[in-house]
């Protein structure tokens, strides 16, 4: 369960460290950890932006549908008042 999940996360961090070493060369452990943290923060930020944009789009769609339903109800009410 949780131990396997932690092993997967550790493998991901190792992979990132190897990629950074290939790209930037050998660096001190502290620098490596800082770079990995920056990369993870950047990914988190992108995911949050994408999620917020998606939620905003869903909210706008729901609001448009609600307004359309409200307009239909007002139109029906107006027709009933005219009778």
C-alpha positions as CSV (number, residue, x, y, z in Angstrom):
1,X,0.0,0.0,0.0
2,X,1.7,3.1,1.3
3,X,5.2,1.6,1.2
4,X,4.9,0.8,-2.5
5,X,3.6,4.3,-3.1
6,X,6.6,5.7,-1.4
7,X,8.9,3.5,-3.5
8,X,7.3,4.8,-6.6
9,X,7.8,8.4,-5.5
10,X,11.4,7.7,-4.6
11,X,12.0,6.2,-8.0
12,X,10.5,9.3,-9.6
13,X,12.8,11.6,-7.6
14,X,15.8,9.4,-8.6
15,X,14.8,9.7,-12.3
16,X,14.5,13.5,-11.9
17,X,17.9,13.6,-10.3
18,X,19.4,11.6,-13.1
19,X,17.8,13.9,-15.7
20,X,19.2,17.0,-13.9
21,X,22.6,15.4,-13.8
22,X,22.6,14.7,-17.5
23,X,21.4,18.2,-18.2
24,X,23.3,20.3,-15.7
25,X,26.2,18.0,-14.7
26,X,27.1,16.8,-11.3
27,X,26.1,19.0,-8.4
28,X,26.1,18.9,-4.6
29,X,23.2,17.1,-2.9
30,X,21.7,20.2,-1.5
31,X,21.7,21.9,-4.9
32,X,20.2,18.8,-6.5
33,X,17.4,18.7,-3.9
34,X,16.7,22.4,-4.4
35,X,16.5,22.0,-8.2
36,X,14.1,19.0,-7.8
37,X,12.0,21.1,-5.4
38,X,11.8,23.9,-8.0
39,X,10.8,21.5,-10.7
40,X,8.1,20.0,-8.6
41,X,6.8,23.4,-7.6
42,X,6.6,24.4,-11.3
43,X,4.7,21.2,-12.1
44,X,2.3,21.9,-9.2
45,X,1.7,25.4,-10.4
46,X,0.9,24.2,-13.9
47,X,-1.5,21.6,-12.7
48,X,-3.2,24.1,-10.4
49,X,-3.6,26.6,-13.3
50,X,-5.0,23.9,-15.6
51,X,-7.4,22.7,-12.9
52,X,-8.6,26.2,-12.1
53,X,-9.1,26.9,-15.8
54,X,-11.1,23.7,-16.1
55,X,-13.2,24.5,-13.1
56,X,-13.8,28.0,-14.3
57,X,-15.0,26.7,-17.7
58,X,-17.3,24.2,-16.0
59,X,-18.7,27.0,-13.7
60,X,-19.3,29.3,-16.7
61,X,-21.1,26.5,-18.6
62,X,-23.3,25.7,-15.5
63,X,-24.1,29.4,-15.1
64,X,-25.0,29.8,-18.7
65,X,-27.4,26.8,-18.4
66,X,-28.9,28.2,-15.3
67,X,-29.5,31.6,-16.9
68,X,-31.1,29.9,-19.9
69,X,-33.4,28.0,-17.6
70,X,-34.2,31.1,-15.7
71,X,-35.0,33.0,-18.9
72,X,-37.4,30.2,-20.0
73,X,-39.2,30.3,-16.6
74,X,-39.5,34.1,-16.9
75,X,-40.8,33.8,-20.4
76,X,-43.4,31.2,-19.3
77,X,-44.4,33.4,-16.3
78,X,-44.8,36.4,-18.6
79,X,-47.0,34.4,-21.0
80,X,-49.1,33.2,-18.2
81,X,-49.6,36.8,-16.9
82,X,-50.6,37.9,-20.4
83,X,-53.5,35.4,-20.4
